[in-house]
Amino acid sequence: MAEKILVIGACGQVGTELVENLQSMHGSANVIASDIRTSDNPVFANGIFETLDVLDKTQIAEVFGKYKPTIVYHLAALLSATAEANPKFGWELNMDGTFNIFDACLEYKVQRIFWPSSIAVFGPTTPKVNTPQSTILEPNTIYGITKLAGERYCEYYNQRYGLDVRSIRYPGLIGWKSLPGGGTTDYAVDIFHQALKTGSYECFLNAGTTLPMMHMEDAVRATLEITNAASNSIKIRSSYNISGVSFNPEILSAEIKKHIPSFEISYVADSRQKIADSWPQSINDLQARQDWDWQEKYNLEKLVSNMLENLKSEVLKSN
Ligand code: AKB
């Protein structure tokens, strides 16, 4: 029987690219994209779309009842900077939304569910370099607190109710097909757009702020690989560390300069600096490599040339 796949929070940075991949793997008729808002990205015009607010249990029951999904990707969340600006709503959306979706998954006997965690589960007391899978978890942002509580919730639902939930701790994600919104790592996408449009970029993080990052193609592949892995290979039911590439704004801008020699970067740190300073610089993902064969494909050089090559035509089109 064909899988029926429901993507919740589909219009976001990860959702948009995930839906496109799922449509080509399973056929548009088997992928239900859902979000509280709509998007004019053509990917949604090609398939099924449902409006879905994860805080509205009636709407959730309608969508689950109508499609009876076998696999659910629950991506709806407020990211770090947006949640910090509205902590109560950040908690409500990220936690109550997850409770509602997990309960629906149990009720409608969903076979597998993917829920994204983040490097935001780590905090200022976590070892910053080559951060281990199991380590001190004392996040000091509301986003990180919801991600840590969510991880514990994933493991609890797996152990208590047998919910087959899989999760990875996303680093900052960098892709050219969709825009991020409300994150601390968003500079690493904005910088490419501005480099091509104006030839300069004012960065909201300081030059030396090293953070773990990943090309979106790697992130979507990791998401699909962990969700499709044999259940007995998934040993960690909270969330897996995964690593792509680590760099800071100065290193990234030097790599961009190899392609656009006149590119200039300046630095005016804002409130997102404090969030970035609480996160690790690099991640140890040995466990993901061992358990489900995780392997990234993009290093910094490949990531930068891929972003500039693909965005060039997009930016030219919009000018
Ligand atoms: C953010 O910056 O909030 C996200 C994340 C690292 O989870 N990109």
Coordinates of C-alpha atoms and ligand atoms in Angstrom, one line a residue:
M1 CA 0.0 0.0 0.0
A2 CA 1.3 3.5 -0.9
E3 CA 2.5 5.6 2.0
K4 CA 0.3 8.7 2.8
I5 CA 2.6 11.4 4.0
L6 CA 1.5 14.5 6.0
V7 CA 4.0 17.4 6.3
I8 CA 3.0 19.9 9.0
G9 CA 4.6 23.3 8.8
A10 CA 5.2 22.6 5.1
C11 CA 5.6 26.3 4.0
G12 CA 8.8 26.8 6.1
Q13 CA 12.4 26.6 5.1
V14 CA 12.7 22.8 5.5
G15 CA 9.1 21.9 4.7
T16 CA 9.2 23.5 1.2
E17 CA 12.1 21.4 0.1
L18 CA 11.0 18.3 1.9
V19 CA 7.6 18.4 0.2
E20 CA 9.2 18.8 -3.2
N21 CA 11.4 15.7 -2.5
L22 CA 8.5 13.6 -1.2
Q23 CA 6.3 14.5 -4.1
S24 CA 8.9 13.2 -6.6
M25 CA 9.5 10.1 -4.5
H26 CA 5.9 9.1 -3.7
G27 CA 3.8 11.1 -6.2
S28 CA 1.9 14.3 -5.5
A29 CA -1.3 12.4 -4.7
N30 CA 0.4 10.8 -1.6
V31 CA 1.9 13.9 0.0
I32 CA -0.3 16.3 2.0
A33 CA 1.3 19.6 2.7
S34 CA -0.2 21.6 5.5
D35 CA 0.5 24.9 7.2
I36 CA -1.3 27.7 9.0
R37 CA -0.3 30.0 6.2
T38 CA -0.1 29.6 2.4
S39 CA 2.9 30.0 0.2
D40 CA 3.2 31.0 -3.5
N41 CA 6.1 28.5 -4.0
P42 CA 5.0 26.4 -7.1
V43 CA 5.6 23.2 -5.1
F44 CA 2.3 23.7 -3.3
A45 CA 0.3 24.4 -6.5
N46 CA 1.4 20.9 -7.7
G47 CA 0.0 18.9 -4.9
I48 CA -2.5 18.7 -2.0
F49 CA -2.5 21.5 0.5
E50 CA -4.5 21.8 3.8
T51 CA -4.7 24.7 6.2
L52 CA -3.7 23.4 9.6
D53 CA -3.1 25.2 12.9
V54 CA -1.3 22.8 15.3
L55 CA -3.1 24.5 18.2
D56 CA -6.6 23.6 16.7
K57 CA -7.5 20.0 17.7
T58 CA -10.6 20.0 15.6
Q59 CA -8.7 21.0 12.5
I60 CA -6.0 18.3 13.3
A61 CA -8.7 15.6 13.7
E62 CA -10.3 16.7 10.3
V63 CA -6.9 16.4 8.5
F64 CA -5.8 13.2 10.1
G65 CA -9.3 11.7 9.6
K66 CA -9.5 12.7 6.0
Y67 CA -6.0 11.4 4.9
K68 CA -5.1 8.8 7.5
P69 CA -1.4 9.5 7.1
T70 CA 1.1 6.6 7.6
I71 CA 4.1 9.0 8.0
V72 CA 4.0 12.5 9.6
Y73 CA 6.7 15.2 9.5
H74 CA 5.8 17.7 12.2
L75 CA 7.9 20.8 11.4
A76 CA 5.7 23.6 12.7
A77 CA 7.6 25.6 15.3
L78 CA 8.7 29.1 16.2
L79 CA 12.5 29.5 15.7
S80 CA 15.0 30.9 18.2
A81 CA 14.8 34.7 17.6
T82 CA 11.1 34.8 17.1
A83 CA 10.4 32.7 20.1
E84 CA 12.7 34.9 22.2
A85 CA 10.6 37.9 21.2
N86 CA 7.4 36.1 22.3
P87 CA 8.4 33.4 24.8
K88 CA 4.9 32.5 26.0
F89 CA 3.7 31.9 22.4
G90 CA 7.0 30.1 21.6
W91 CA 6.3 27.7 24.4
E92 CA 2.6 27.3 23.4
L93 CA 3.2 26.7 19.7
N94 CA 6.3 24.5 20.1
M95 CA 5.0 22.4 23.1
D96 CA 1.2 22.3 22.8
G97 CA 1.5 21.9 19.0
T98 CA 3.7 18.9 19.6
F99 CA 1.4 17.4 22.2
N100 CA -1.6 17.7 19.8
I101 CA 0.2 16.2 16.9
F102 CA 1.7 13.3 18.8
D103 CA -1.7 12.5 20.3
A104 CA -3.2 12.5 16.9
C105 CA -0.4 10.2 15.6
L106 CA -1.3 7.7 18.4
E107 CA -5.0 8.0 17.8
Y108 CA -4.8 7.6 14.0
K109 CA -2.0 4.9 14.3
V110 CA 0.6 6.8 12.3
Q111 CA 3.5 4.4 11.6
R112 CA 6.4 6.8 11.8
I113 CA 6.8 10.4 12.8
F114 CA 9.7 12.8 12.3
W115 CA 10.1 15.7 14.7
P116 CA 13.0 18.2 14.4
S117 CA 15.2 19.2 17.3
S118 CA 18.0 21.7 17.1
I119 CA 21.5 22.6 18.3
A120 CA 19.5 25.0 20.5
V121 CA 19.1 22.2 23.1
F122 CA 22.7 23.0 24.1
G123 CA 23.5 25.9 26.3
P124 CA 26.4 28.0 27.7
T125 CA 27.6 25.1 30.0
T126 CA 27.8 22.6 27.1
P127 CA 31.3 21.8 25.8
K128 CA 31.5 24.0 22.7
V129 CA 33.8 22.0 20.4
N130 CA 32.9 18.6 19.0
T131 CA 29.9 18.6 21.3
P132 CA 29.0 15.0 22.2
Q133 CA 25.7 13.3 21.7
S134 CA 25.1 13.0 25.4
T135 CA 26.3 16.0 27.4
I136 CA 25.1 18.9 29.6
L137 CA 21.8 20.2 28.3
E138 CA 21.1 23.6 29.9
P139 CA 19.6 25.8 27.2
N140 CA 18.9 29.4 28.1
T141 CA 16.6 30.3 25.2
I142 CA 12.9 29.5 25.2
Y143 CA 13.4 27.9 21.8
G144 CA 16.1 25.6 23.2
I145 CA 14.0 24.8 26.3
T146 CA 11.1 23.7 24.1
K147 CA 13.4 21.6 21.9
L148 CA 14.9 19.9 25.0
A149 CA 11.4 19.3 26.5
G150 CA 10.3 18.0 23.0
E151 CA 13.2 15.6 22.9
R152 CA 12.3 14.2 26.3
Y153 CA 8.7 14.0 25.1
C154 CA 9.7 12.0 22.0
E155 CA 11.6 9.5 24.1
Y156 CA 8.7 9.2 26.6
Y157 CA 6.1 8.6 23.8
N158 CA 8.3 6.0 22.2
Q159 CA 8.9 4.2 25.5
R160 CA 5.5 4.5 27.0
Y161 CA 3.2 4.2 23.9
G162 CA 5.5 2.8 21.2
L163 CA 5.2 5.8 19.0
D164 CA 7.9 5.4 16.3
V165 CA 9.3 8.9 16.5
R166 CA 12.7 9.9 15.0
S167 CA 14.5 13.1 15.4
I168 CA 17.7 15.0 14.5
R169 CA 19.2 18.2 16.0
Y170 CA 19.3 20.5 13.0
P171 CA 22.2 22.9 12.8
G172 CA 21.8 26.2 10.9
L173 CA 20.3 25.3 7.5
I174 CA 21.4 26.9 4.2
G175 CA 19.5 26.5 1.0
W176 CA 18.6 28.5 -2.1
K177 CA 15.1 27.2 -2.7
S178 CA 13.5 28.6 0.4
L179 CA 14.1 31.3 2.9
P180 CA 14.5 30.9 6.7
G181 CA 12.5 32.9 9.1
G182 CA 13.2 33.9 12.7
G183 CA 16.4 32.0 13.3
T184 CA 19.8 33.0 14.6
T185 CA 21.6 31.2 11.9
D186 CA 19.6 33.0 9.1
Y187 CA 22.5 35.3 8.4
A188 CA 24.2 32.4 6.5
V189 CA 21.4 32.5 4.0
D190 CA 20.8 36.3 3.8
I191 CA 24.5 36.9 3.1
F192 CA 24.2 35.1 -0.3
H193 CA 21.2 37.1 -1.3
Q194 CA 22.8 40.4 -0.4
A195 CA 26.2 39.4 -1.9
L196 CA 24.5 38.9 -5.3
K197 CA 22.0 41.8 -5.0
T198 CA 24.1 44.6 -3.5
G199 CA 27.7 43.3 -3.2
S200 CA 27.8 43.8 0.6
Y201 CA 26.2 42.5 3.8
E202 CA 25.7 43.9 7.3
C203 CA 25.9 40.8 9.6
F204 CA 24.0 40.7 12.8
L205 CA 26.5 38.3 14.4
N206 CA 30.2 39.1 15.2
A207 CA 32.9 38.1 12.8
G208 CA 34.2 35.2 14.9
T209 CA 30.9 33.6 15.8
T210 CA 31.5 30.0 14.8
L211 CA 28.3 27.8 14.5
P212 CA 27.4 24.4 13.1
M213 CA 25.7 24.7 9.7
M214 CA 24.5 22.4 6.9
H215 CA 23.4 22.6 3.3
M216 CA 19.7 22.1 2.9
E217 CA 20.2 19.2 0.5
D218 CA 22.1 17.3 3.2
A219 CA 19.5 18.3 5.8
V220 CA 16.6 17.0 3.7
R221 CA 18.5 13.8 2.9
A222 CA 19.2 13.3 6.6
T223 CA 15.5 13.8 7.4
L224 CA 14.4 11.3 4.8
E225 CA 17.1 8.8 5.7
I226 CA 16.4 8.7 9.4
T227 CA 12.6 8.5 8.8
N228 CA 13.0 5.6 6.4
A229 CA 15.7 3.7 8.4
A230 CA 14.7 0.4 9.9
S231 CA 13.1 1.0 13.3
N232 CA 15.7 -1.2 15.2
S233 CA 18.6 0.9 13.8
I234 CA 17.2 4.0 15.6
K235 CA 18.8 3.6 19.0
I236 CA 18.3 7.2 20.2
R237 CA 14.7 8.1 20.6
S238 CA 15.3 11.6 21.9
S239 CA 17.3 13.2 19.0
Y240 CA 20.5 12.6 17.1
N241 CA 23.4 15.0 16.7
I242 CA 24.2 15.6 13.0
S243 CA 27.1 17.6 11.7
G244 CA 27.7 19.3 8.3
V245 CA 30.2 22.1 8.3
S246 CA 31.2 24.7 10.9
F247 CA 32.2 28.3 10.1
N248 CA 31.9 31.9 11.2
P249 CA 30.8 35.0 9.2
E250 CA 34.4 36.0 8.5
I251 CA 35.3 32.6 7.1
L252 CA 32.0 32.5 5.1
S253 CA 32.6 35.9 3.6
A254 CA 36.2 35.0 2.7
E255 CA 34.8 32.0 0.7
I256 CA 32.2 34.3 -1.0
K257 CA 35.0 36.7 -1.9
K258 CA 36.7 34.0 -3.9
H259 CA 33.6 34.2 -6.3
I260 CA 32.8 37.9 -5.8
P261 CA 36.1 39.7 -5.1
S262 CA 34.5 43.0 -4.4
F263 CA 32.1 41.6 -1.7
E264 CA 32.2 43.5 1.6
I265 CA 31.0 42.4 5.0
S266 CA 30.4 44.6 8.1
Y267 CA 29.3 43.6 11.6
V268 CA 26.6 45.1 13.8
A269 CA 25.7 42.5 16.4
D270 CA 22.1 42.5 17.7
S271 CA 20.2 40.4 20.3
R272 CA 20.8 37.3 18.3
Q273 CA 24.5 37.4 19.2
K274 CA 23.6 36.3 22.8
I275 CA 21.7 33.3 21.4
A276 CA 24.5 32.3 19.1
D277 CA 27.1 32.6 21.9
S278 CA 25.1 30.0 23.9
W279 CA 25.4 27.4 21.1
P280 CA 28.2 25.0 20.2
Q281 CA 30.7 25.6 17.5
S282 CA 30.9 22.0 16.2
I283 CA 29.1 18.8 16.7
N284 CA 30.1 15.2 17.2
D285 CA 27.7 13.0 15.2
L286 CA 29.4 9.6 15.5
Q287 CA 26.2 7.9 16.8
A288 CA 24.2 9.0 13.7
R289 CA 27.0 7.7 11.5
Q290 CA 27.0 4.4 13.3
D291 CA 23.3 3.8 13.7
W292 CA 21.8 5.0 10.3
D293 CA 24.9 5.7 8.2
W294 CA 24.7 9.5 8.3
Q295 CA 27.2 11.2 6.0
E296 CA 27.2 14.8 4.9
K297 CA 28.1 15.7 1.3
Y298 CA 28.7 19.5 1.4
N299 CA 31.8 21.1 2.8
L300 CA 32.2 24.9 2.8
E301 CA 33.6 25.3 -0.7
K302 CA 30.9 23.2 -2.2
L303 CA 28.2 24.9 -0.2
V304 CA 29.2 28.4 -1.2
S305 CA 29.6 27.6 -4.9
N306 CA 26.3 25.8 -5.0
M307 CA 24.5 28.7 -3.3
L308 CA 25.9 31.3 -5.6
E309 CA 25.4 29.3 -8.7
N310 CA 21.8 28.6 -8.0
L311 CA 20.8 32.0 -6.5
K312 CA 22.4 33.9 -9.3
S313 CA 19.6 33.1 -11.7
E314 CA 16.9 33.6 -9.0
V315 CA 18.3 37.1 -8.1
L316 CA 18.6 38.1 -11.8
K317 CA 15.0 37.0 -12.4
S318 CA 13.8 39.2 -9.5
N319 CA 15.7 42.3 -10.6
Ligands
AKB1 C1 17.7 28.9 14.5 O1 18.6 29.7 14.3 O2 16.8 29.2 15.4 C2 17.5 27.6 13.8 C3 18.1 26.5 14.6 C4 19.6 26.4 14.7 O3 17.5 25.7 15.1 N1 18.1 27.7 12.5

